[in-house]
Tab-separated table of C-alpha atoms in Angstrom:
chain	number	residue	atom	x	y	z
U	4	UNK	CA	-20.982	37.489	6.257
U	5	UNK	CA	-20.724	37.553	10.049
U	6	UNK	CA	-21.397	33.803	10.222
U	7	UNK	CA	-18.635	33.098	7.691
U	8	UNK	CA	-16.090	35.310	9.486
U	9	UNK	CA	-17.007	33.814	12.837
U	10	UNK	CA	-16.615	30.257	11.518
U	11	UNK	CA	-13.228	31.016	9.914
U	12	UNK	CA	-11.853	32.552	13.113
U	13	UNK	CA	-13.266	29.763	15.292
U	14	UNK	CA	-11.786	27.121	12.977
U	15	UNK	CA	-8.347	28.701	13.103
U	16	UNK	CA	-8.346	29.181	16.873
U	17	UNK	CA	-9.622	25.652	17.545
U	18	UNK	CA	-6.969	24.242	15.206
U	19	UNK	CA	-4.270	26.102	17.151
U	20	UNK	CA	-5.678	24.802	20.444
U	21	UNK	CA	-5.566	21.234	19.181
U	22	UNK	CA	-2.014	21.563	17.897
U	23	UNK	CA	-0.829	23.225	21.117
U	24	UNK	CA	-2.257	20.282	23.079
U	25	UNK	CA	-0.600	17.769	20.725
U	26	UNK	CA	-3.886	16.056	19.835
U	27	UNK	CA	-3.006	13.366	17.290
U	28	UNK	CA	-4.458	12.865	14.750
U	29	UNK	CA	-5.965	16.331	14.957
U	30	UNK	CA	-8.929	15.605	12.675
U	31	UNK	CA	-9.535	12.108	13.995
U	32	UNK	CA	-8.976	8.633	12.629
U	33	UNK	CA	-10.039	7.922	9.050
U	34	UNK	CA	-12.518	5.211	9.970
U	35	UNK	CA	-14.525	7.754	11.987
U	36	UNK	CA	-14.619	10.394	9.247
U	37	UNK	CA	-18.241	9.563	8.270
U	38	UNK	CA	-19.722	10.094	11.728
U	39	UNK	CA	-17.458	13.111	12.341
U	40	UNK	CA	-18.755	14.586	9.092
U	41	UNK	CA	-22.348	13.935	10.216
U	42	UNK	CA	-21.662	15.738	13.489
U	43	UNK	CA	-20.104	18.720	11.699
U	44	UNK	CA	-22.690	18.914	8.926
U	45	UNK	CA	-25.742	18.674	11.177
U	46	UNK	CA	-24.266	21.254	13.531
U	47	UNK	CA	-23.613	23.634	10.634
U	48	UNK	CA	-27.162	23.125	9.311
U	49	UNK	CA	-28.579	23.803	12.779
U	50	UNK	CA	-26.657	27.068	13.046
U	51	UNK	CA	-27.691	28.234	9.556
U	52	UNK	CA	-31.383	27.442	10.140
U	53	UNK	CA	-31.244	29.082	13.578
U	54	UNK	CA	-29.995	32.339	12.039
U	55	UNK	CA	-32.631	32.091	9.309
U	56	UNK	CA	-35.345	31.696	11.948
U	57	UNK	CA	-34.111	34.880	13.619
U	58	UNK	CA	-34.436	36.686	10.278
U	59	UNK	CA	-38.110	35.716	9.942
U	60	UNK	CA	-39.411	35.466	13.527
U	61	UNK	CA	-39.350	37.536	16.662
U	62	UNK	CA	-36.464	36.682	18.977
U	63	UNK	CA	-38.645	35.125	21.684
U	64	UNK	CA	-40.577	32.960	19.259
U	65	UNK	CA	-37.484	31.680	17.471
U	66	UNK	CA	-35.716	30.913	20.758
U	67	UNK	CA	-38.682	29.059	22.272
U	68	UNK	CA	-39.233	26.912	19.184
U	69	UNK	CA	-35.524	26.097	18.875
U	70	UNK	CA	-35.218	24.952	22.464
U	71	UNK	CA	-37.425	21.939	21.924
U	72	UNK	CA	-34.215	20.193	20.778
U	73	UNK	CA	-33.370	18.719	24.223
U	74	UNK	CA	-36.643	16.784	24.089
U	75	UNK	CA	-35.878	15.671	20.522
U	76	UNK	CA	-32.394	14.630	21.649
U	77	UNK	CA	-33.822	12.462	24.443
U	78	UNK	CA	-36.190	10.718	22.016
U	79	UNK	CA	-33.405	10.160	19.453
U	80	UNK	CA	-31.052	8.788	22.108
U	81	UNK	CA	-33.734	6.309	23.171
U	82	UNK	CA	-34.424	5.202	19.593
U	83	UNK	CA	-30.771	4.977	18.473
U	84	UNK	CA	-28.820	3.961	21.594
U	85	UNK	CA	-31.496	2.722	23.966
U	86	UNK	CA	-30.778	5.440	26.534
U	87	UNK	CA	-33.819	5.564	28.789
U	88	UNK	CA	-34.464	8.906	30.473
U	89	UNK	CA	-35.940	8.894	33.975
U	90	UNK	CA	-39.261	10.568	34.714
U	91	UNK	CA	-37.354	13.183	36.698
U	92	UNK	CA	-35.293	14.050	33.598
U	93	UNK	CA	-38.370	14.258	31.369
U	94	UNK	CA	-40.214	16.446	33.878
U	95	UNK	CA	-37.142	18.651	34.286
U	96	UNK	CA	-36.890	19.200	30.533
U	97	UNK	CA	-40.581	20.114	30.375
U	98	UNK	CA	-40.276	22.586	33.265
U	99	UNK	CA	-37.170	24.135	31.702
U	100	UNK	CA	-38.933	24.561	28.350
U	101	UNK	CA	-41.805	26.277	30.158
U	102	UNK	CA	-39.252	28.576	31.788
U	103	UNK	CA	-37.826	29.416	28.365
U	104	UNK	CA	-41.325	30.374	27.211
U	105	UNK	CA	-41.801	32.754	30.163
U	106	UNK	CA	-38.404	34.382	29.586
U	107	UNK	CA	-38.694	34.691	25.805
U	108	UNK	CA	-42.446	35.463	25.896
U	109	UNK	CA	-43.229	34.384	22.327
U	110	UNK	CA	-46.222	36.169	20.781
U	111	UNK	CA	-48.039	32.933	19.955
U	112	UNK	CA	-48.375	32.348	23.732
U	113	UNK	CA	-48.328	35.811	25.308
U	114	UNK	CA	-49.995	37.651	22.456
U	115	UNK	CA	-48.711	40.385	20.184
U	116	UNK	CA	-48.978	41.686	16.673
U	117	UNK	CA	-47.666	38.910	14.447
U	118	UNK	CA	-48.416	38.512	10.776
U	119	UNK	CA	-48.876	34.818	10.079
U	120	UNK	CA	-47.857	34.840	6.442
U	121	UNK	CA	-45.724	32.446	4.417
U	122	UNK	CA	-42.505	34.058	5.655
U	123	UNK	CA	-43.558	33.491	9.263
U	124	UNK	CA	-44.377	29.815	8.750
U	125	UNK	CA	-41.085	29.353	6.900
U	126	UNK	CA	-39.364	30.799	9.959
U	127	UNK	CA	-41.214	28.330	12.177
U	128	UNK	CA	-40.056	25.488	9.912
U	129	UNK	CA	-36.468	26.778	10.122
U	130	UNK	CA	-36.628	26.887	13.930
U	131	UNK	CA	-37.900	23.323	14.149
U	132	UNK	CA	-35.378	22.229	11.500
U	133	UNK	CA	-32.591	23.797	13.544
U	134	UNK	CA	-33.817	21.944	16.629
U	135	UNK	CA	-33.888	18.605	14.797
U	136	UNK	CA	-30.426	19.190	13.257
U	137	UNK	CA	-28.913	20.140	16.613
U	138	UNK	CA	-30.358	17.002	18.197
U	139	UNK	CA	-28.934	14.861	15.368
U	140	UNK	CA	-25.497	16.456	15.836
U	141	UNK	CA	-25.522	15.639	19.543
U	142	UNK	CA	-26.617	12.067	18.861
U	143	UNK	CA	-23.590	11.756	16.557
U	144	UNK	CA	-21.386	12.910	19.432
U	145	UNK	CA	-22.909	10.209	21.626
U	146	UNK	CA	-21.992	7.701	18.907
U	147	UNK	CA	-18.392	8.902	18.777
U	148	UNK	CA	-18.215	8.743	22.588
U	149	UNK	CA	-14.710	9.268	23.954
U	150	UNK	CA	-12.980	7.762	20.937
U	151	UNK	CA	-12.033	11.228	19.667
U	152	UNK	CA	-10.927	14.403	21.416
U	153	UNK	CA	-13.573	17.075	21.943
U	154	UNK	CA	-11.295	19.484	20.051
U	155	UNK	CA	-11.538	17.197	17.029
U	156	UNK	CA	-15.329	17.296	17.130
U	157	UNK	CA	-15.281	21.090	17.354
U	158	UNK	CA	-12.910	21.305	14.376
U	159	UNK	CA	-15.248	19.314	12.160
U	160	UNK	CA	-18.139	21.603	13.088
U	161	UNK	CA	-16.203	24.813	12.411
U	162	UNK	CA	-14.611	23.877	9.109
U	163	UNK	CA	-17.845	22.438	7.678
U	164	UNK	CA	-19.619	25.613	8.821
U	165	UNK	CA	-17.077	27.635	6.823
U	166	UNK	CA	-17.850	25.801	3.588
U	167	UNK	CA	-21.584	25.811	4.327
U	168	UNK	CA	-21.437	29.618	4.573
U	169	UNK	CA	-19.756	30.078	1.191
U	170	UNK	CA	-22.773	29.106	-0.924
U	171	UNK	CA	-25.192	31.714	0.531
U	172	UNK	CA	-22.466	34.352	0.269
U	173	UNK	CA	-21.910	33.510	-3.394
U	174	UNK	CA	-25.603	34.115	-4.136
U	175	UNK	CA	-25.813	37.187	-1.905
U	176	UNK	CA	-28.330	35.643	0.519
U	177	UNK	CA	-29.850	37.025	2.661
U	178	UNK	CA	-28.065	40.186	1.539
U	179	UNK	CA	-24.916	41.098	-0.359
U	180	UNK	CA	-21.766	40.381	1.675
U	181	UNK	CA	-20.072	43.352	3.319
U	182	UNK	CA	-16.967	43.232	5.468
U	183	UNK	CA	-17.685	44.063	9.123
U	184	UNK	CA	-16.966	47.617	10.189
U	185	UNK	CA	-13.977	48.285	12.405
U	186	UNK	CA	-16.163	48.718	15.509
U	187	UNK	CA	-17.814	45.350	14.835
U	188	UNK	CA	-14.587	43.357	14.904
U	189	UNK	CA	-14.258	43.396	18.702
U	190	UNK	CA	-17.638	41.728	19.412
U	191	UNK	CA	-17.121	39.425	16.430
U	192	UNK	CA	-13.764	38.254	17.793
U	193	UNK	CA	-15.313	37.806	21.234
U	194	UNK	CA	-18.134	35.713	19.747
U	195	UNK	CA	-15.615	33.586	17.827
U	196	UNK	CA	-13.483	32.980	20.925
U	197	UNK	CA	-16.446	32.014	23.088
U	198	UNK	CA	-17.721	29.799	20.261
U	199	UNK	CA	-14.478	27.788	20.393
U	200	UNK	CA	-14.804	27.241	24.140
U	201	UNK	CA	-18.514	26.509	23.806
U	202	UNK	CA	-18.059	23.788	21.189
U	203	UNK	CA	-15.213	22.051	23.021
U	204	UNK	CA	-17.096	21.985	26.331
U	205	UNK	CA	-20.400	21.074	24.664
U	206	UNK	CA	-18.889	18.110	22.839
U	207	UNK	CA	-17.128	16.914	25.965
U	208	UNK	CA	-20.342	17.095	27.952
U	209	UNK	CA	-22.186	14.887	25.472
U	210	UNK	CA	-19.253	12.466	25.466
U	211	UNK	CA	-19.449	12.061	29.246
U	212	UNK	CA	-23.169	12.231	30.030
U	213	UNK	CA	-26.415	10.713	28.835
U	214	UNK	CA	-28.342	12.784	26.313
U	215	UNK	CA	-31.073	13.839	28.757
U	216	UNK	CA	-28.682	15.464	31.210
U	217	UNK	CA	-26.299	16.938	28.649
U	218	UNK	CA	-29.013	18.517	26.509
U	219	UNK	CA	-30.905	19.910	29.504
U	220	UNK	CA	-27.819	21.848	30.566
U	221	UNK	CA	-28.144	23.899	27.375
U	222	UNK	CA	-31.277	25.506	28.779
U	223	UNK	CA	-28.959	27.566	30.963
U	224	UNK	CA	-27.962	29.520	27.833
U	225	UNK	CA	-31.356	31.212	27.955
U	226	UNK	CA	-30.949	31.946	31.655
U	227	UNK	CA	-27.505	33.485	31.181
U	228	UNK	CA	-28.679	35.516	28.188
U	229	UNK	CA	-31.515	36.872	30.325
U	230	UNK	CA	-29.195	37.719	33.247
U	231	UNK	CA	-26.568	39.369	31.043
U	232	UNK	CA	-29.212	41.328	29.162
U	233	UNK	CA	-30.436	42.829	32.414
U	234	UNK	CA	-26.927	43.357	33.843
U	235	UNK	CA	-25.071	44.738	30.808
U	236	UNK	CA	-27.591	45.793	28.161
U	237	UNK	CA	-30.023	47.674	30.316
U	238	UNK	CA	-32.958	45.350	29.659
U	239	UNK	CA	-35.808	45.701	32.133
U	240	UNK	CA	-36.690	42.829	34.445
U	241	UNK	CA	-40.258	41.549	34.535
U	242	UNK	CA	-42.285	39.165	36.660
U	243	UNK	CA	-42.659	36.639	33.809
U	244	UNK	CA	-38.896	36.791	33.323
U	245	UNK	CA	-38.208	36.152	36.998
U	246	UNK	CA	-40.752	33.332	37.114
U	247	UNK	CA	-39.288	31.790	33.953
U	248	UNK	CA	-35.770	31.991	35.383
U	249	UNK	CA	-36.915	30.151	38.510
U	250	UNK	CA	-38.650	27.471	36.430
U	251	UNK	CA	-35.613	27.034	34.191
U	252	UNK	CA	-33.214	26.737	37.127
U	253	UNK	CA	-35.522	24.237	38.886
U	254	UNK	CA	-35.791	22.123	35.749
U	255	UNK	CA	-32.026	22.022	35.216
U	256	UNK	CA	-31.399	21.099	38.866
U	257	UNK	CA	-33.960	18.283	38.705
U	258	UNK	CA	-32.402	16.852	35.534
U	259	UNK	CA	-28.867	17.052	36.906
U	260	UNK	CA	-29.928	15.292	40.114
U	261	UNK	CA	-31.647	12.413	38.309
U	262	UNK	CA	-30.180	8.921	38.585
U	263	UNK	CA	-29.714	8.375	34.865
U	264	UNK	CA	-26.169	7.163	34.210
U	265	UNK	CA	-24.093	7.176	31.092
U	266	UNK	CA	-23.198	3.769	29.650
U	267	UNK	CA	-19.621	2.620	29.571
U	268	UNK	CA	-17.737	4.718	27.054
U	269	UNK	CA	-14.283	4.746	25.562
U	270	UNK	CA	-11.053	3.442	27.024
U	271	UNK	CA	-10.063	6.192	29.459
U	272	UNK	CA	-11.722	9.440	30.487
U	273	UNK	CA	-8.398	11.325	30.412
U	274	UNK	CA	-7.207	10.270	26.981
U	275	UNK	CA	-7.357	12.490	23.967
U	276	UNK	CA	-6.107	9.854	21.573
U	277	UNK	CA	-5.056	6.250	22.157
U	278	UNK	CA	-2.930	4.137	19.885
U	279	UNK	CA	-2.180	0.485	20.535
U	280	UNK	CA	0.355	-1.909	19.124
U	281	UNK	CA	1.001	-5.496	20.007
U	282	UNK	CA	4.336	-5.830	21.778
U	283	UNK	CA	6.762	-8.707	21.680
U	284	UNK	CA	5.309	-10.075	24.922
U	285	UNK	CA	2.258	-12.078	23.782
U	286	UNK	CA	0.257	-11.568	26.982
U	287	UNK	CA	0.535	-7.784	27.155
U	288	UNK	CA	-0.497	-4.814	25.027
U	289	UNK	CA	1.628	-1.655	24.861
U	290	UNK	CA	-0.698	1.359	25.008
U	291	UNK	CA	0.657	4.840	24.310
U	292	UNK	CA	-1.565	7.641	25.571
U	293	UNK	CA	-1.268	11.259	24.483
U	294	UNK	CA	-2.778	13.412	27.218
U	295	UNK	CA	-4.543	16.730	26.667
U	296	UNK	CA	-1.410	18.577	27.839
U	297	UNK	CA	0.779	16.761	25.317
U	298	UNK	CA	2.480	14.431	27.820
U	299	UNK	CA	2.881	10.892	26.586
U	300	UNK	CA	2.940	7.856	28.833
U	301	UNK	CA	3.435	4.192	28.063
U	302	UNK	CA	1.356	1.643	29.932
U	303	UNK	CA	1.301	-2.134	29.951
U	304	UNK	CA	-2.184	-3.573	29.864
U	305	UNK	CA	-2.583	-7.287	30.506
U	306	UNK	CA	-4.468	-9.137	27.807
U	307	UNK	CA	-5.332	-12.807	28.087
U	308	UNK	CA	-3.093	-14.969	25.993
U	309	UNK	CA	-4.568	-16.685	22.983
U	310	UNK	CA	-5.365	-20.252	24.010
U	311	UNK	CA	-3.102	-22.734	22.284
U	312	UNK	CA	-4.520	-26.039	21.048
U	313	UNK	CA	-3.435	-29.064	23.035
U	314	UNK	CA	-1.029	-31.331	21.132
U	315	UNK	CA	-2.316	-34.726	20.202
U	316	UNK	CA	-1.370	-37.462	22.645
U	317	UNK	CA	1.099	-39.971	21.230
U	318	UNK	CA	1.170	-43.727	21.911
U	319	UNK	CA	4.142	-43.334	24.316
U	320	UNK	CA	2.266	-40.652	26.312
U	321	UNK	CA	-0.726	-42.946	26.754
U	322	UNK	CA	1.487	-45.813	27.872
U	323	UNK	CA	3.256	-43.665	30.499
U	324	UNK	CA	-0.112	-42.414	31.800
U	325	UNK	CA	-1.461	-45.985	32.145
U	326	UNK	CA	1.641	-47.115	34.073
U	327	UNK	CA	1.374	-44.184	36.510
U	328	UNK	CA	-2.299	-44.897	37.141
U	329	UNK	CA	-1.628	-48.627	37.801
U	330	UNK	CA	1.109	-47.782	40.332
U	331	UNK	CA	-1.165	-45.447	42.186
């Protein structure tokens, strides 16, 4: 129930943000609906499987298994778009994943009482499925590039997540739906608000950067969760946690300092939506740009004129040319 409520609130807030910024069309152009739907659907599947993994696994185990998705994203980006990650990026991702393991301390590495039954292995499959789905969603964002606003990408994720949550609720899975208590609404609203910001910034990051760098930045979620747990929730610090934090930070810094560059994307980094129409002047294109703050500006972009075929030379033209050549 919490996932459904969160998705509904996030959808509504993101829709209001898009309308306040005059993003047009708000849900993207029709010809990009298929890839937008892929981005939204795979993101919704990743979130659902992630929550299911938490139901069946210990927190540290589920988190460590899920955060293999940056490596999957790098491999997918290489196979689909030919983005080649540098050795520095690959090493940084590996070091960051090791840092996640030290922070989360999963029982399959650090030991602990775990019952390896069918429910546990199903949780492992859900964690890996969530990682694969998240990577596929980010690859879809790389395919969309800057052709759509990041708000549009977030909207597709939220509204598909709403409909994806209805089916489990209808069957009462994993438990019968119950409205959140009054005291739970404040954290639920806070989660929904931060989810809106998270999705917009996350999509924009993958639009601007290569997959290796953009996905590696998500490792910092584990670092911030660790820091906030110690600062606000009274969790005790440990030497493995400190060591893991240092590894994670070092890995992220190494990835961000690598020389991998994003390929040329989209028409303009500042545009939210671009529409073009051929003007009366044949050699120019009138481009109207709607900025993120709603301000519209008209620009004239020079386009090479269509070459016209040369007219056939007539008999008189040939005669004049011959006379001019004989005089010279």
